Amino acid sequence: MSGVVVKGVSRTFPGVRGGDPVQALAPVDLSVGEGDFVAILGPSGCGKSTLLRIVAGLDRPTTGTVTLDGKPVTGPGADRGMVFQSYTLFPWLTVVENIEFGPRERGVGAAERRAVAEKLMAQVGLTQFANHYPKQLSGGMQQRAALARALANDPKVLLLDEPFGALDHQTRSLMQELLLSIWETHRKTVLFVTHDIEEAVFMANRVLVMSARPGRFKSEVTIPFAHPRSYKLKTTPDFGRLEEQLTEDIRGETIIAVQAGF
Amino acid sequence: MKPLEPVSTTARVVLGISFFVIFFAAWAAVTFGGLVPKIFLADPVTMVREGWYLITNHGFLADIAVTVWRVVGGFILAALIAVPLGLAMGAYKPVEAFFEPFVSFARYLPASAFIPLFILWAGVGEKQKLLVIFVGSVFQIVLMVAVAVGSIRRDLVEAALTLGARDAGIVGRVMVPYAAPQIAEILRLVLGWAWTYVIVAELIGSSSGIGHMIIESQALLATGQMIFGIIVIGVIGLISDFLFKAVNQKLFPWSTI
Ligand SMILES: Nc1ncnc2c1ncn2[C@@H]1O[C@H](COP(=O)(O)OP(=O)(O)O)[C@@H](O)[C@H]1O
Ligand SMILES: [Mg+2]
């Protein structure tokens, strides 16, 4: 089976300082077909990052397995690119050097990786900032560079953990359009984690709603809108109905999460 | 004046220089004013005159050169061993577990207390001086570099892993560049301490160097010369500090943006 297949994956963290172990993730199943764009939606603390980190190979599941194109995931690798919520550009590298990091680690020649970086910088609109250091960029620019850096390896899967979570509303909208247009050109397999309903509906083909901790998939909604999508979609009645439905689904979970004090 | 409010470059320079001016003025006041007897503290003018005398008649510049070479030599030897070891300790926890307890212990062994032992082992020549600087610096650098490297942001390491980096890439292309400005700062700091060790080493059983000159001047009650020697050490320290900072800024422009 091609794409990402998650089978019976759960994660329990050992208790801190003699406390009880924390089950962050109940056993979950998920499959993301090649070229699909799946959003995972859930209240904060429900185990979204935990699941994504397990798919990335940065964390090990307590039970279950993850496979990519049928091969088990045993650790991080260049076939699964990731963009984090926190700003993780390397501060000692310029934008272009950051984007070249992955290809360089894989031994791609200087000319070839520069060509890749230049193409990606043009796509994310950072050509003029190629020689800037991350600290000289705004948050939105940094995340665009991080996206380009992840794409530079031409990964099979793109894992996005609330990459726009720290951005203001307007910048976030533009970033969504940018990501969507990149997906529409590359058709990469995308697993996108967010707590923002509008964001999930706007970009994804499928939205999976996660329950409060320990996270499980509670419901799944197929988003029927054709690509390419325009930002105007957000104000249509159909869009509004989907948003409303998901709001209902997630509201109960958020209340549980808040009451449990996460 | 508000907390953390920046100060302009001109104001910074003026303020910095004013302290030196006040310092020398106060010194001149107590010495010329007769508040302190000349035997205990020479006045600034005498100090400069005796300093000039040292340079022209006693080859004091050669003493300065000898001291600088001892500090730099011992310090470079220490850095060559300590920086790689500190890196290995910061990156690999078993290496840290193996060395850390001993290095933490050794760090508190006072280098100056080793001088008699080193004289026994290595005589009073250059080897002994270098050993003192080496022992005084090496453990400090190891520990501080290990801490600097170990404090690497986890998310940067994880980002590198998802970009396909292997162990060598993580250490060489993430941990080292991340810690490099801190390591440079550590070296600057420890070099400053190395200056105090060299003088102590030269005060005991030495026939050249700034420390040796200071001890000789004491026998002659030449406080002007002694103070001149001390000030020379301060000035050299200031220059090396300045050079270090300039080089760091050149090498790591990203860390000071
Ligand atoms: N390394 C860890 N050790 C212990 N508990 C953790 C760890 N990482 C996450 N958790 C807990 O697991 C739960 C889910 O975390 P996370 O996956 O980050 O949630 P989300 O990304 O949905 O906000 C949280 O309650 C969190 O406190
Ligand atoms: Mg999260």
Coordinates of C-alpha atoms and ligand atoms in Angstrom, one line a residue:
Chain A
M1 CA 0.0 0.0 0.0
S2 CA 1.5 3.3 -1.0
G3 CA 1.4 6.4 1.2
V4 CA 1.4 6.5 5.0
V5 CA -0.3 3.8 7.0
V6 CA -0.6 4.1 10.8
K7 CA -1.8 0.9 12.5
G8 CA -2.8 0.6 16.1
V9 CA -0.3 3.4 17.1
S10 CA -0.5 4.5 20.7
R11 CA 1.9 6.4 22.9
T12 CA 2.1 6.5 26.7
F13 CA 4.7 8.8 28.3
P14 CA 6.3 7.6 31.5
G15 CA 5.2 9.5 34.6
V16 CA 7.3 12.5 35.5
R17 CA 8.8 12.4 38.9
G18 CA 6.9 9.4 40.2
G19 CA 3.6 10.6 38.7
D20 CA 1.2 8.5 36.7
P21 CA 2.1 7.6 33.1
V22 CA 0.4 9.8 30.6
Q23 CA -1.4 8.2 27.7
A24 CA -1.2 10.9 25.0
L25 CA -2.5 8.8 22.1
A26 CA -5.0 5.9 22.2
P27 CA -4.4 3.3 19.5
V28 CA -5.2 5.0 16.2
D29 CA -5.4 3.8 12.6
L30 CA -4.9 6.1 9.7
S31 CA -4.0 5.9 6.1
V32 CA -3.0 8.7 3.9
G33 CA -2.9 7.8 0.2
E34 CA -0.2 9.1 -2.1
G35 CA -0.9 12.7 -3.1
D36 CA -3.6 13.1 -0.5
F37 CA -3.9 16.2 1.7
V38 CA -5.2 15.2 5.2
A39 CA -5.7 17.5 8.1
I40 CA -5.9 16.4 11.7
L41 CA -8.0 18.7 13.8
G42 CA -8.1 18.6 17.5
P43 CA -8.0 20.6 20.7
S44 CA -4.6 21.4 22.1
G45 CA -3.0 18.6 24.1
C46 CA -4.9 15.8 22.4
G47 CA -1.8 14.1 21.0
K48 CA -1.6 15.6 17.5
S49 CA 2.1 16.5 17.7
T50 CA 2.8 13.1 19.3
L51 CA 1.2 11.3 16.3
L52 CA 3.0 13.5 13.8
R53 CA 6.3 13.0 15.5
I54 CA 5.8 9.2 15.5
V55 CA 5.2 9.4 11.7
A56 CA 8.3 11.5 11.3
G57 CA 10.3 8.9 13.3
L58 CA 11.2 11.4 16.0
D59 CA 9.3 9.4 18.6
R60 CA 8.6 5.7 19.0
P61 CA 5.1 4.4 19.4
T62 CA 4.3 2.4 22.5
T63 CA 2.2 0.1 20.4
G64 CA 1.5 -0.2 16.7
T65 CA 3.4 0.5 13.5
V66 CA 3.9 3.2 10.9
T67 CA 4.7 2.3 7.3
L68 CA 5.5 4.5 4.3
D69 CA 5.0 2.8 1.0
G70 CA 4.9 -0.5 2.8
K71 CA 8.3 0.0 4.5
P72 CA 8.2 0.3 8.3
V73 CA 9.3 3.7 9.7
T74 CA 12.1 3.2 12.3
G75 CA 13.5 6.6 12.5
P76 CA 13.6 10.1 10.9
G77 CA 14.5 10.3 7.3
A78 CA 14.6 12.6 4.3
D79 CA 11.6 10.9 2.8
R80 CA 9.4 12.6 5.4
G81 CA 9.9 16.4 5.5
M82 CA 8.5 18.3 8.5
V83 CA 7.7 21.8 9.4
F84 CA 7.4 22.6 13.0
Q85 CA 5.2 25.1 14.9
S86 CA 8.3 26.7 16.5
Y87 CA 10.8 28.5 14.2
T88 CA 13.5 25.9 13.5
L89 CA 15.5 27.5 10.7
F90 CA 19.2 27.2 11.6
P91 CA 20.1 30.7 12.8
W92 CA 23.7 30.4 11.6
L93 CA 22.7 29.7 8.0
T94 CA 21.2 32.2 5.5
V95 CA 17.8 31.4 3.9
V96 CA 19.4 29.8 0.9
E97 CA 21.9 27.8 3.0
N98 CA 19.0 26.6 5.2
I99 CA 17.1 25.4 2.1
E100 CA 20.2 23.7 0.9
F101 CA 20.8 21.9 4.2
G102 CA 18.9 18.7 3.3
P103 CA 20.3 18.2 -0.2
R104 CA 23.8 18.9 1.1
E105 CA 23.4 16.3 3.8
R106 CA 22.4 13.8 1.1
G107 CA 25.5 14.6 -0.9
V108 CA 23.8 16.6 -3.7
G109 CA 26.3 18.6 -5.7
A110 CA 26.7 22.4 -5.1
A111 CA 25.3 23.5 -8.4
E112 CA 22.3 21.2 -8.3
R113 CA 21.3 22.1 -4.8
R114 CA 21.6 25.8 -5.6
A115 CA 19.3 25.3 -8.5
V116 CA 16.7 23.5 -6.3
A117 CA 17.0 26.2 -3.6
E118 CA 16.5 29.0 -6.2
K119 CA 13.4 27.4 -7.6
L120 CA 11.9 26.9 -4.2
M121 CA 12.8 30.4 -3.0
A122 CA 10.9 31.8 -6.0
Q123 CA 7.9 29.6 -5.2
V124 CA 7.7 30.8 -1.6
G125 CA 8.6 34.4 -2.6
L126 CA 11.9 34.7 -0.8
T127 CA 14.3 35.2 -3.7
Q128 CA 15.2 38.7 -2.5
F129 CA 15.9 37.4 1.0
A130 CA 18.3 34.5 0.0
N131 CA 21.2 35.9 1.9
H132 CA 19.3 37.0 5.0
Y133 CA 19.7 35.3 8.3
P134 CA 16.5 33.9 9.9
K135 CA 16.6 36.5 12.7
Q136 CA 16.2 39.2 10.0
L137 CA 12.9 37.7 8.7
S138 CA 9.4 37.9 10.0
G139 CA 7.6 34.8 11.3
G140 CA 5.7 34.2 8.1
M141 CA 8.9 34.5 6.1
Q142 CA 10.7 32.1 8.4
Q143 CA 7.9 29.5 8.0
R144 CA 8.0 29.9 4.2
A145 CA 11.7 29.3 4.3
A146 CA 11.1 26.2 6.5
L147 CA 8.6 24.9 4.0
A148 CA 11.0 25.4 1.2
R149 CA 13.7 23.7 3.3
A150 CA 11.4 20.7 3.8
L151 CA 10.5 20.6 0.1
A152 CA 14.1 20.8 -1.0
N153 CA 14.6 17.1 -0.2
D154 CA 11.7 16.3 -2.5
P155 CA 10.2 14.2 0.3
K156 CA 7.4 11.6 -0.3
V157 CA 5.4 13.1 2.6
L158 CA 5.2 16.5 4.1
L159 CA 4.4 16.6 7.8
L160 CA 3.1 20.0 9.0
D161 CA 2.6 20.5 12.7
E162 CA 0.6 23.8 13.1
P163 CA 3.2 25.6 11.0
F164 CA 1.2 28.8 10.9
G165 CA 0.0 28.6 14.5
A166 CA 2.2 31.4 15.7
L167 CA 1.3 33.8 12.8
D168 CA -1.3 36.6 12.7
H169 CA -4.6 36.0 11.0
Q170 CA -3.8 37.8 7.7
T171 CA -0.3 36.3 7.3
R172 CA -1.8 32.9 8.1
S173 CA -4.4 33.2 5.3
L174 CA -1.7 34.1 2.8
M175 CA 0.4 31.1 4.0
Q176 CA -2.5 28.8 3.5
E177 CA -3.0 30.0 0.0
L178 CA 0.8 29.5 -0.6
L179 CA 0.8 26.0 0.8
L180 CA -2.3 25.1 -1.2
S181 CA -0.8 26.4 -4.4
I182 CA 2.4 24.4 -3.8
W183 CA 0.4 21.3 -3.1
E184 CA -1.7 21.9 -6.2
T185 CA 1.6 21.9 -8.3
H186 CA 3.5 19.1 -6.5
R187 CA 0.6 16.9 -5.3
K188 CA 2.7 15.8 -2.4
T189 CA 1.2 13.6 0.3
V190 CA 0.5 16.0 3.1
L191 CA -0.4 15.4 6.8
F192 CA -1.3 18.7 8.3
V193 CA -2.0 19.1 12.0
T194 CA -4.0 22.1 13.2
H195 CA -6.5 23.3 15.7
D196 CA -7.9 25.8 13.3
I197 CA -11.1 24.6 11.6
E198 CA -11.2 27.1 8.7
E199 CA -7.6 26.2 7.9
A200 CA -8.3 22.5 7.8
V201 CA -11.4 22.8 5.6
F202 CA -9.8 25.3 3.3
M203 CA -6.7 23.2 2.4
A204 CA -7.4 19.5 3.1
N205 CA -9.3 16.8 1.1
R206 CA -10.1 15.0 4.3
V207 CA -10.3 16.3 7.9
L208 CA -10.0 13.9 10.8
V209 CA -11.2 15.1 14.1
M210 CA -9.3 14.0 17.2
S211 CA -10.8 13.5 20.6
A212 CA -9.4 15.0 23.8
R213 CA -6.5 13.1 25.4
P214 CA -5.9 10.3 24.9
G215 CA -6.3 11.2 21.3
R216 CA -8.4 9.0 19.0
F217 CA -10.1 9.8 15.7
K218 CA -13.6 10.7 16.5
S219 CA -15.0 11.6 13.0
E220 CA -13.9 12.1 9.5
V221 CA -15.2 14.7 7.0
T222 CA -14.5 14.6 3.3
I223 CA -14.0 18.0 1.8
P224 CA -15.6 18.0 -1.6
F225 CA -14.2 21.3 -3.1
A226 CA -12.3 21.0 -6.3
H227 CA -8.7 22.3 -6.8
P228 CA -7.4 24.8 -7.4
R229 CA -9.2 26.5 -4.5
S230 CA -9.4 30.3 -4.1
Y231 CA -9.6 32.2 -0.8
K232 CA -13.1 33.2 -1.9
L233 CA -14.2 29.6 -1.0
K234 CA -14.0 30.6 2.6
T235 CA -17.1 32.8 2.3
T236 CA -19.3 30.3 0.5
P237 CA -22.3 28.7 2.2
D238 CA -21.0 25.1 1.6
F239 CA -17.7 26.1 3.3
G240 CA -19.7 27.5 6.2
R241 CA -21.7 24.4 6.6
L242 CA -18.6 22.2 6.8
E243 CA -17.1 24.6 9.3
E244 CA -20.2 24.4 11.4
Q245 CA -20.3 20.7 11.4
L246 CA -16.7 20.4 12.5
T247 CA -17.2 23.1 15.1
E248 CA -19.9 20.9 16.7
D249 CA -17.7 17.9 16.5
I250 CA -14.7 19.5 18.1
R251 CA -16.5 21.7 20.6
G252 CA -17.4 18.7 22.9
E253 CA -13.8 17.6 22.8
T254 CA -12.5 21.0 23.6
I255 CA -14.8 21.2 26.6
I256 CA -13.5 17.9 27.9
A257 CA -10.0 19.0 27.3
V258 CA -10.5 22.3 29.2
Q259 CA -12.2 20.6 32.1
A260 CA -9.4 18.1 32.3
G261 CA -7.1 21.1 32.6
F262 CA -4.9 20.6 29.6
Chain B
M1 CA 17.6 56.1 32.4
K2 CA 15.3 53.1 32.1
P3 CA 16.0 49.4 32.5
L4 CA 17.6 47.9 29.3
E5 CA 17.2 51.2 27.4
P6 CA 20.0 51.2 24.8
V7 CA 22.8 53.8 25.0
S8 CA 24.3 55.5 21.9
T9 CA 27.8 54.6 20.7
T10 CA 29.2 58.1 21.5
A11 CA 27.7 58.0 25.0
R12 CA 29.1 54.5 25.5
V13 CA 32.6 55.5 24.5
V14 CA 32.5 58.8 26.6
L15 CA 31.2 56.9 29.7
G16 CA 33.8 54.2 29.3
I17 CA 36.6 56.6 29.0
S18 CA 35.3 58.8 31.8
F19 CA 35.9 56.0 34.3
F20 CA 39.5 55.8 33.3
V21 CA 39.9 59.6 33.6
I22 CA 38.3 59.6 37.1
F23 CA 40.4 56.6 38.2
F24 CA 43.6 58.3 37.2
A25 CA 42.5 61.7 38.6
A26 CA 41.7 60.0 42.0
W27 CA 45.1 58.2 41.9
A28 CA 46.9 61.5 41.1
A29 CA 45.0 63.3 43.8
V30 CA 45.9 60.9 46.6
T31 CA 49.6 60.6 45.5
F32 CA 50.4 64.2 44.7
G33 CA 48.2 65.4 47.5
G34 CA 50.4 63.4 49.9
L35 CA 47.6 61.3 51.3
V36 CA 49.6 58.1 50.6
P37 CA 53.4 57.9 51.1
K38 CA 55.4 57.5 47.9
I39 CA 57.0 54.2 49.2
F40 CA 53.6 52.5 49.1
L41 CA 52.1 54.0 46.0
A42 CA 53.9 55.9 43.2
D43 CA 52.1 58.7 41.5
P44 CA 51.0 58.3 37.8
V45 CA 53.8 60.4 36.4
T46 CA 56.5 58.4 38.3
M47 CA 54.9 55.3 37.1
V48 CA 55.1 56.3 33.5
R49 CA 58.7 57.5 33.9
E50 CA 59.8 54.2 35.5
G51 CA 57.9 52.2 32.9
W52 CA 59.8 54.0 30.2
Y53 CA 63.0 53.3 32.1
L54 CA 62.1 49.6 32.2
I55 CA 61.5 49.5 28.5
T56 CA 64.6 51.4 27.5
N57 CA 67.2 50.1 30.0
H58 CA 65.9 46.7 31.1
G59 CA 64.5 45.2 27.9
F60 CA 61.0 45.0 29.4
L61 CA 59.5 44.5 26.0
A62 CA 61.2 41.2 25.8
D63 CA 59.7 40.3 29.2
I64 CA 56.3 41.2 27.9
A65 CA 56.8 39.0 24.8
V66 CA 57.9 36.1 26.9
T67 CA 54.8 36.3 29.1
V68 CA 52.5 36.7 26.1
W69 CA 54.0 33.6 24.5
R70 CA 53.6 31.6 27.7
V71 CA 49.9 32.5 28.0
V72 CA 49.1 32.0 24.4
G73 CA 51.1 28.8 24.1
G74 CA 49.6 27.1 27.2
F75 CA 46.2 28.4 26.3
I76 CA 46.3 27.0 22.8
L77 CA 47.5 23.7 24.0
A78 CA 44.6 23.6 26.5
A79 CA 42.1 24.7 23.9
L80 CA 43.3 22.1 21.3
I81 CA 42.5 19.3 23.8
A82 CA 39.6 20.8 25.7
V83 CA 37.4 22.0 22.8
P84 CA 37.2 18.6 21.0
L85 CA 36.7 16.8 24.4
G86 CA 34.0 19.2 25.5
L87 CA 32.3 18.8 22.1
A88 CA 32.3 15.0 22.5
M89 CA 31.0 15.3 26.0
G90 CA 28.2 17.7 25.0
A91 CA 27.2 15.5 22.1
Y92 CA 27.5 12.0 23.5
K93 CA 26.1 11.4 27.0
P94 CA 28.2 8.3 27.8
V95 CA 31.4 10.3 27.1
E96 CA 30.1 13.0 29.4
A97 CA 29.2 10.4 32.1
F98 CA 32.8 9.1 31.8
F99 CA 34.7 12.4 32.0
E100 CA 32.4 14.8 33.8
P101 CA 32.9 13.8 37.4
F102 CA 36.7 13.8 37.1
V103 CA 36.8 17.1 35.2
S104 CA 34.4 18.7 37.7
F105 CA 36.8 17.7 40.4
A106 CA 39.9 18.7 38.6
R107 CA 38.5 22.1 37.8
Y108 CA 38.7 23.0 41.5
L109 CA 42.3 22.0 41.8
P110 CA 44.1 25.4 42.0
A111 CA 46.6 25.7 39.3
S112 CA 48.9 27.8 41.4
A113 CA 49.1 25.1 44.1
F114 CA 50.6 22.8 41.5
I115 CA 53.5 25.2 40.8
P116 CA 55.9 23.6 43.4
L117 CA 55.1 20.2 42.0
F118 CA 55.5 21.3 38.4
I119 CA 58.9 22.8 39.3
L120 CA 59.9 19.4 40.7
W121 CA 58.8 17.7 37.5
A122 CA 59.7 20.2 34.8
G123 CA 62.1 22.6 36.4
V124 CA 61.7 26.3 36.3
G125 CA 61.8 26.6 32.5
E126 CA 59.1 27.2 29.9
K127 CA 57.6 23.7 30.3
Q128 CA 56.6 24.4 33.8
K129 CA 55.0 27.8 32.9
L130 CA 53.0 26.2 30.0
L131 CA 51.9 23.4 32.4
V132 CA 50.5 25.9 34.8
I133 CA 48.5 27.7 32.2
F134 CA 47.4 24.4 30.7
V135 CA 46.2 22.9 33.9
G136 CA 44.5 26.2 34.9
S137 CA 42.6 26.4 31.6
V138 CA 41.9 22.9 30.2
F139 CA 39.3 21.7 32.7
Q140 CA 37.4 25.0 32.7
I141 CA 37.2 24.9 28.9
V142 CA 36.1 21.3 28.8
L143 CA 33.2 21.8 31.1
M144 CA 32.0 25.0 29.7
V145 CA 32.2 23.8 26.1
A146 CA 30.3 20.6 27.1
V147 CA 27.5 22.7 28.7
A148 CA 27.4 25.0 25.6
V149 CA 27.1 22.1 23.2
G150 CA 24.7 20.2 25.4
S151 CA 22.4 23.2 25.5
I152 CA 21.6 22.8 21.8
R153 CA 17.9 23.4 21.0
R154 CA 16.2 20.0 20.6
D155 CA 14.0 21.3 17.9
L156 CA 16.9 22.3 15.7
V157 CA 18.4 18.8 16.1
E158 CA 15.0 17.3 15.2
A159 CA 14.6 19.6 12.2
A160 CA 18.0 18.4 11.0
L161 CA 17.0 14.7 11.5
T162 CA 13.9 15.2 9.4
L163 CA 16.1 16.7 6.7
G164 CA 18.0 13.5 6.5
A165 CA 21.0 14.4 8.7
R166 CA 23.1 11.6 10.2
D167 CA 25.2 11.6 13.3
A168 CA 28.1 13.4 11.7
G169 CA 25.8 16.0 10.2
I170 CA 24.1 16.6 13.5
V171 CA 27.4 17.1 15.3
G172 CA 29.3 18.8 12.6
R173 CA 26.6 20.9 10.9
V174 CA 24.2 21.6 13.8
M175 CA 25.8 21.3 17.2
V176 CA 29.2 22.8 16.4
P177 CA 27.9 25.9 14.5
Y178 CA 25.2 26.3 17.2
A179 CA 27.8 26.3 20.0
A180 CA 30.6 28.1 18.1
P181 CA 29.9 31.6 19.3
Q182 CA 29.5 30.4 22.9
I183 CA 32.8 28.5 22.6
A184 CA 34.5 31.6 21.3
E185 CA 33.1 33.5 24.3
I186 CA 34.3 30.8 26.7
L187 CA 37.8 30.9 25.2
R188 CA 37.9 34.7 25.6
L189 CA 36.9 34.3 29.2
V190 CA 39.3 31.6 30.1
L191 CA 42.2 33.4 28.3
G192 CA 41.5 36.2 30.8
W193 CA 42.0 33.8 33.7
A194 CA 45.1 32.3 32.1
W195 CA 46.7 35.7 32.6
T196 CA 46.4 35.4 36.3
Y197 CA 48.0 32.0 36.3
V198 CA 51.0 33.0 34.3
I199 CA 51.8 35.9 36.6
V200 CA 51.6 33.6 39.6
A201 CA 53.9 31.1 37.8
E202 CA 56.4 33.9 37.0
L203 CA 56.4 35.2 40.6
I204 CA 57.9 31.9 41.7
G205 CA 61.2 30.7 40.3
S206 CA 61.4 32.6 37.1
S207 CA 64.1 34.7 35.4
S208 CA 62.0 36.5 32.8
G209 CA 58.5 37.8 32.2
I210 CA 56.2 40.4 33.6
G211 CA 55.7 38.6 36.9
H212 CA 59.4 38.2 37.4
M213 CA 59.9 42.0 36.8
I214 CA 57.2 42.8 39.4
I215 CA 59.0 40.6 42.0
E216 CA 62.3 42.2 41.3
S217 CA 60.8 45.7 41.6
Q218 CA 59.4 44.8 44.9
A219 CA 62.9 44.2 46.2
L220 CA 63.8 47.7 45.1
L221 CA 60.6 49.2 46.5
A222 CA 60.0 50.5 43.0
T223 CA 56.2 50.7 43.3
G224 CA 56.1 52.7 40.0
Q225 CA 57.6 49.8 38.1
M226 CA 55.3 47.3 39.8
I227 CA 52.2 49.3 39.0
F228 CA 53.5 49.8 35.4
G229 CA 53.8 46.0 35.1
I230 CA 50.3 45.5 36.4
I231 CA 48.9 48.1 34.1
V232 CA 50.7 46.5 31.1
I233 CA 48.9 43.2 31.9
G234 CA 45.6 45.0 32.0
V235 CA 46.2 46.7 28.7
I236 CA 47.3 43.5 27.0
G237 CA 44.1 41.8 28.4
L238 CA 42.0 44.7 27.0
I239 CA 43.6 44.3 23.6
S240 CA 43.2 40.6 23.4
D241 CA 39.6 40.9 24.6
F242 CA 39.0 43.5 21.8
L243 CA 40.6 41.3 19.2
F244 CA 38.6 38.3 20.3
K245 CA 35.4 40.3 20.1
A246 CA 36.2 41.6 16.7
V247 CA 37.1 38.1 15.4
N248 CA 33.9 36.7 16.9
Q249 CA 31.8 39.3 15.2
K250 CA 33.5 38.6 11.9
L251 CA 33.1 34.8 12.2
F252 CA 29.6 34.7 13.6
P253 CA 27.7 37.7 12.2
W254 CA 24.4 35.8 12.7
S255 CA 24.8 35.6 16.5
T256 CA 24.9 39.4 17.0
I257 CA 22.1 40.5 14.6
Ligands
LIG1 N1 7.8 14.1 26.1 C1 6.6 14.1 26.8 N2 6.6 13.6 28.0 C2 5.4 13.5 28.7 N3 4.2 13.9 28.3 C3 4.2 14.4 27.0 C4 5.4 14.5 26.2 N4 5.0 15.0 25.0 C5 3.7 15.3 25.1 N5 3.2 14.9 26.3 C6 1.8 15.0 26.7 O1 1.0 14.3 25.7 C7 -0.2 15.1 25.5 C8 -0.3 15.4 24.0 O2 0.7 16.2 23.6 P1 0.8 16.8 22.1 O3 0.9 15.6 21.2 O4 1.9 17.8 22.1 O5 -0.6 17.6 21.9 P2 -1.0 18.5 20.8 O6 0.0 18.6 19.7 O7 -2.3 17.9 20.3 O8 -1.3 19.9 21.4 C9 -0.1 16.4 26.3 O9 -1.0 16.2 27.4 C10 1.3 16.4 26.7 O10 1.4 17.0 28.0
MG2 MG 1.2 20.3 19.1

